[in-house]
Amino acid sequence: MSTSLIRKEVDEALLAFVDRQRPPLLTISDDLAPLLSALEALLGGGKRLRPAFCYWGWRAAGGEDGQAIVRAAASLELLQASALIHDDVMDSSDTRRGQPSVHRRFEALHGAQAWPGDAEAYGAGAAILLGDLCLAWSSEMFETCGLDGDRRRRGRDVYDLMRTEVMCGQYLDMLEGTRGEASVATALRVVEFKSAKYTIERPLHLGAALAGARPDVIAALSGYGLPLGIAFQLRDDVLGVFGDPGETGKPAGDDLREGKRTVLIALTAERASPAQAAALRRRLGDPGLDRPGVDELRAIIEETGGLAACEAMIERYLAEAEEALRAAPITAEARHALSDLAVAATARSM
């Protein structure tokens, strides 16, 4: 199955699942309709990378094509929706996937209805609850995917570990931002648990475990998935500073306004002169950072060699992943698909 076809089938599976949830929610109250609308808007975007890696982990271990594995893989998009909704609340992000973030959407609803009280608090509360609902629904969609109980039991341990790791990674990310300093090593630790394992390695493991993969296949998928996951996040960090808003779905330089202590920023800080370091400390994390301020920080990142160093890291991790993939004991079809996904996950789009 091609990547584009996987995406189409994942989209259809998600739409069908949400449609099944609609009647029981609206039976409770019509006031719950905005929750469904906000979720549908959020699910309308995204690259569907996690379901794709899950599907090809399944195929790599000898699993056959079918709707049950597509539904199991699609459940990861509900987990991702939960993570994104909560992440945007914590980062006070205004946009996600080119539209208002969920908490801003409910904040606007509060204002439009002229309700009493704090619109911002209402928006945050509604978003937290919708994120929790998505987390619960991710389990429900997985458990009702149509795979037999033995297969689901093999995958459940991976699914549980994946959810634990991403929440721990999210905490570590928040901690680094609160401390205000991050070394390359601590920033990479956040990358590994918040993104690399969650986006690529564990979805591969989930698909492989559902198919009953041998230990050597699981190990080979780690050899490919973990370095690729790191390269993926490093690319995302570069795009968060230099990317085209039309491609990223977020305003230019938003990561700089949020003060994200990424590997890119850590590499820049290591190489900065005293004057550059002072400017970095002054500007990074300023929510009112304007375009000249963004341009100043971009110039520092480039002039120090931070950007070049990050690009070199991306290439090294990508090469490591490709080497592991060549040696992996998996089907030729899965090898080809995973090679294509590696390109898609790390493509430059600035």
Coordinates of N, CA and C in Angstrom, one line a residue, residues 257-348:
R257 N 9.6 32.8 20.0 CA 8.7 33.5 21.0 C 8.4 32.6 22.2
E258 N 8.2 31.3 21.9 CA 7.9 30.4 23.0 C 9.1 30.1 23.8
G259 N 10.3 30.4 23.3 CA 11.5 30.2 24.1 C 11.9 28.7 24.2
K260 N 11.6 28.0 23.1 CA 11.9 26.5 23.1 C 13.4 26.3 23.2
R261 N 13.8 25.5 24.1 CA 15.3 25.2 24.4 C 15.6 24.0 23.5
T262 N 15.7 24.2 22.2 CA 15.9 23.1 21.3 C 17.4 22.8 21.2
V263 N 17.7 21.7 20.5 CA 19.1 21.4 20.1 C 19.7 22.5 19.3
L264 N 18.9 23.1 18.4 CA 19.4 24.2 17.6 C 19.8 25.4 18.4
I265 N 19.0 25.7 19.4 CA 19.4 26.8 20.3 C 20.6 26.5 21.2
A266 N 20.7 25.2 21.6 CA 21.8 24.8 22.5 C 23.1 24.9 21.7
L267 N 23.1 24.4 20.4 CA 24.2 24.5 19.6 C 24.7 25.9 19.3
T268 N 23.7 26.8 19.2 CA 24.0 28.2 19.0 C 24.6 28.8 20.2
A269 N 24.0 28.5 21.4 CA 24.5 29.1 22.6 C 26.0 28.7 22.9
E270 N 26.3 27.4 22.5 CA 27.6 26.9 22.7 C 28.7 27.7 21.9
R271 N 28.2 28.2 20.8 CA 29.1 28.9 19.8 C 29.1 30.4 19.9
A272 N 28.2 30.9 20.7 CA 27.9 32.4 20.7 C 29.0 33.2 21.4
S273 N 29.3 34.4 20.8 CA 30.1 35.3 21.5 C 29.4 35.9 22.7
P274 N 30.1 36.6 23.6 CA 29.3 37.2 24.7 C 28.2 38.1 24.3
A275 N 28.4 38.9 23.3 CA 27.3 39.8 22.8 C 26.2 39.0 22.2
Q276 N 26.5 38.0 21.4 CA 25.5 37.1 20.8 C 24.7 36.4 21.9
A277 N 25.4 35.9 22.9 CA 24.7 35.1 24.0 C 23.8 36.1 24.7
A278 N 24.2 37.3 25.0 CA 23.4 38.3 25.7 C 22.1 38.6 24.9
A279 N 22.2 38.7 23.6 CA 21.1 39.0 22.7 C 20.2 37.7 22.7
L280 N 20.7 36.6 22.7 CA 19.9 35.3 22.7 C 19.1 35.3 24.0
R281 N 19.8 35.6 25.1 CA 19.0 35.5 26.4 C 17.9 36.6 26.4
R282 N 18.2 37.7 25.9 CA 17.2 38.8 25.9 C 16.0 38.6 25.0
R283 N 16.3 38.1 23.9 CA 15.2 37.9 22.9 C 14.4 36.6 23.0
L284 N 15.1 35.5 23.3 CA 14.5 34.2 23.3 C 13.4 34.1 24.4
G285 N 12.2 33.7 24.0 CA 11.1 33.6 24.9 C 10.3 34.9 25.1
D286 N 10.6 35.9 24.3 CA 9.8 37.1 24.4 C 8.5 36.9 23.6
P287 N 7.3 36.9 24.2 CA 6.1 36.7 23.5 C 5.8 37.8 22.5
G288 N 6.4 39.0 22.7 CA 6.1 40.1 21.8 C 7.2 40.2 20.8
L289 N 8.0 39.2 20.5 CA 9.1 39.3 19.6 C 8.5 39.6 18.2
D290 N 9.0 40.7 17.6 CA 8.5 41.2 16.3 C 9.5 40.6 15.2
R291 N 9.1 41.0 14.0 CA 9.9 40.4 12.8 C 11.4 40.8 12.9
P292 N 11.7 42.1 13.2 CA 13.2 42.4 13.4 C 13.8 41.6 14.4
G293 N 13.1 41.3 15.5 CA 13.7 40.4 16.6 C 13.9 39.0 16.1
V294 N 12.9 38.5 15.4 CA 13.1 37.1 14.8 C 14.3 37.1 13.8
D295 N 14.4 38.2 13.0 CA 15.5 38.2 12.1 C 16.9 38.3 12.8
E296 N 16.9 39.0 13.9 CA 18.2 39.1 14.7 C 18.6 37.8 15.2
L297 N 17.6 37.0 15.8 CA 17.9 35.7 16.3 C 18.3 34.7 15.2
R298 N 17.6 34.8 14.1 CA 18.0 34.0 12.9 C 19.4 34.2 12.5
A299 N 19.8 35.5 12.5 CA 21.1 35.8 12.1 C 22.2 35.3 13.0
I300 N 21.9 35.4 14.3 CA 22.8 34.8 15.3 C 22.9 33.3 15.2
I301 N 21.8 32.6 14.9 CA 21.8 31.2 14.8 C 22.7 30.8 13.6
E302 N 22.6 31.6 12.5 CA 23.4 31.3 11.3 C 24.8 31.7 11.5
E303 N 25.1 32.9 12.0 CA 26.5 33.4 12.1 C 27.3 32.6 13.1
T304 N 26.7 32.1 14.1 CA 27.5 31.3 15.1 C 27.8 29.9 14.6
G305 N 27.2 29.5 13.5 CA 27.3 28.1 13.0 C 26.4 27.1 13.6
G306 N 25.4 27.6 14.5 CA 24.5 26.7 15.1 C 23.6 26.0 14.1
L307 N 23.2 26.7 13.0 CA 22.3 26.1 12.0 C 23.1 25.1 11.2
A308 N 24.3 25.4 10.8 CA 25.1 24.4 10.1 C 25.4 23.2 10.9
A309 N 25.7 23.4 12.2 CA 25.9 22.2 13.1 C 24.7 21.3 13.2
C310 N 23.5 22.0 13.3 CA 22.3 21.2 13.4 C 22.0 20.4 12.1
E311 N 22.2 21.0 11.0 CA 22.1 20.4 9.7 C 23.0 19.2 9.6
A312 N 24.2 19.3 10.1 CA 25.2 18.2 10.1 C 24.7 17.1 11.0
M313 N 24.1 17.4 12.1 CA 23.6 16.4 13.0 C 22.4 15.6 12.3
I314 N 21.6 16.4 11.6 CA 20.5 15.7 10.9 C 21.0 14.7 9.9
E315 N 22.0 15.1 9.1 CA 22.6 14.2 8.1 C 23.2 13.0 8.8
R316 N 23.9 13.2 9.9 CA 24.5 12.0 10.6 C 23.5 11.0 11.1
Y317 N 22.4 11.5 11.7 CA 21.4 10.6 12.2 C 20.6 10.0 11.1
L318 N 20.4 10.7 10.0 CA 19.7 10.1 8.9 C 20.6 9.0 8.2
A319 N 21.8 9.2 8.1 CA 22.7 8.2 7.5 C 22.8 7.0 8.4
E320 N 22.7 7.2 9.7 CA 22.7 6.0 10.7 C 21.4 5.2 10.5
A321 N 20.3 5.9 10.3 CA 19.0 5.2 10.1 C 19.0 4.5 8.8
E322 N 19.5 5.1 7.7 CA 19.6 4.4 6.4 C 20.5 3.2 6.4
E323 N 21.6 3.3 7.1 CA 22.5 2.1 7.2 C 21.8 1.0 8.0
A324 N 21.1 1.3 9.1 CA 20.4 0.2 9.8 C 19.3 -0.4 9.0
L325 N 18.6 0.4 8.2 CA 17.5 -0.1 7.3 C 18.0 -1.0 6.3
R326 N 19.2 -0.7 5.7 CA 19.7 -1.6 4.7 C 20.0 -3.0 5.2
A327 N 20.4 -3.1 6.5 CA 20.8 -4.4 7.1 C 19.6 -5.1 7.8
A328 N 18.4 -4.4 7.9 CA 17.3 -4.9 8.7 C 16.7 -6.2 8.0
P329 N 16.4 -7.2 8.9 CA 15.8 -8.5 8.3 C 14.3 -8.3 8.1
I330 N 13.9 -7.5 7.1 CA 12.5 -7.2 6.9 C 12.2 -7.4 5.4
T331 N 11.0 -7.3 5.0 CA 10.6 -7.5 3.6 C 11.1 -6.4 2.8
A332 N 11.4 -6.7 1.5 CA 11.8 -5.7 0.6 C 10.8 -4.5 0.4
E333 N 9.6 -4.9 0.4 CA 8.5 -3.9 0.3 C 8.5 -2.9 1.4
A334 N 8.7 -3.4 2.7 CA 8.7 -2.6 3.8 C 10.0 -1.7 3.8
R335 N 11.1 -2.3 3.4 CA 12.4 -1.5 3.3 C 12.2 -0.3 2.4
H336 N 11.6 -0.5 1.3 CA 11.4 0.5 0.3 C 10.5 1.6 0.9
A337 N 9.4 1.2 1.5 CA 8.5 2.2 2.0 C 9.1 3.0 3.2
L338 N 9.9 2.3 4.0 CA 10.5 3.0 5.2 C 11.6 3.9 4.7
S339 N 12.3 3.6 3.6 CA 13.3 4.5 3.0 C 12.6 5.8 2.5
D340 N 11.4 5.6 1.9 CA 10.7 6.8 1.4 C 10.2 7.6 2.6
L341 N 9.7 7.0 3.7 CA 9.3 7.7 4.8 C 10.4 8.5 5.5
A342 N 11.6 7.9 5.4 CA 12.8 8.7 6.0 C 13.0 10.0 5.3
V343 N 12.8 10.0 4.0 CA 13.0 11.2 3.2 C 11.9 12.2 3.6
A344 N 10.6 11.7 3.6 CA 9.5 12.5 4.0 C 9.6 13.2 5.4
A345 N 10.2 12.4 6.3 CA 10.2 12.9 7.7 C 11.3 13.9 7.9
T346 N 12.3 14.0 7.0 CA 13.4 14.9 7.2 C 13.6 15.9 6.1
A347 N 12.6 16.0 5.2 CA 12.7 16.9 4.1 C 12.8 18.3 4.5
R348 N 13.7 19.1 3.8 CA 13.8 20.5 4.0 C 12.6 21.2 3.3

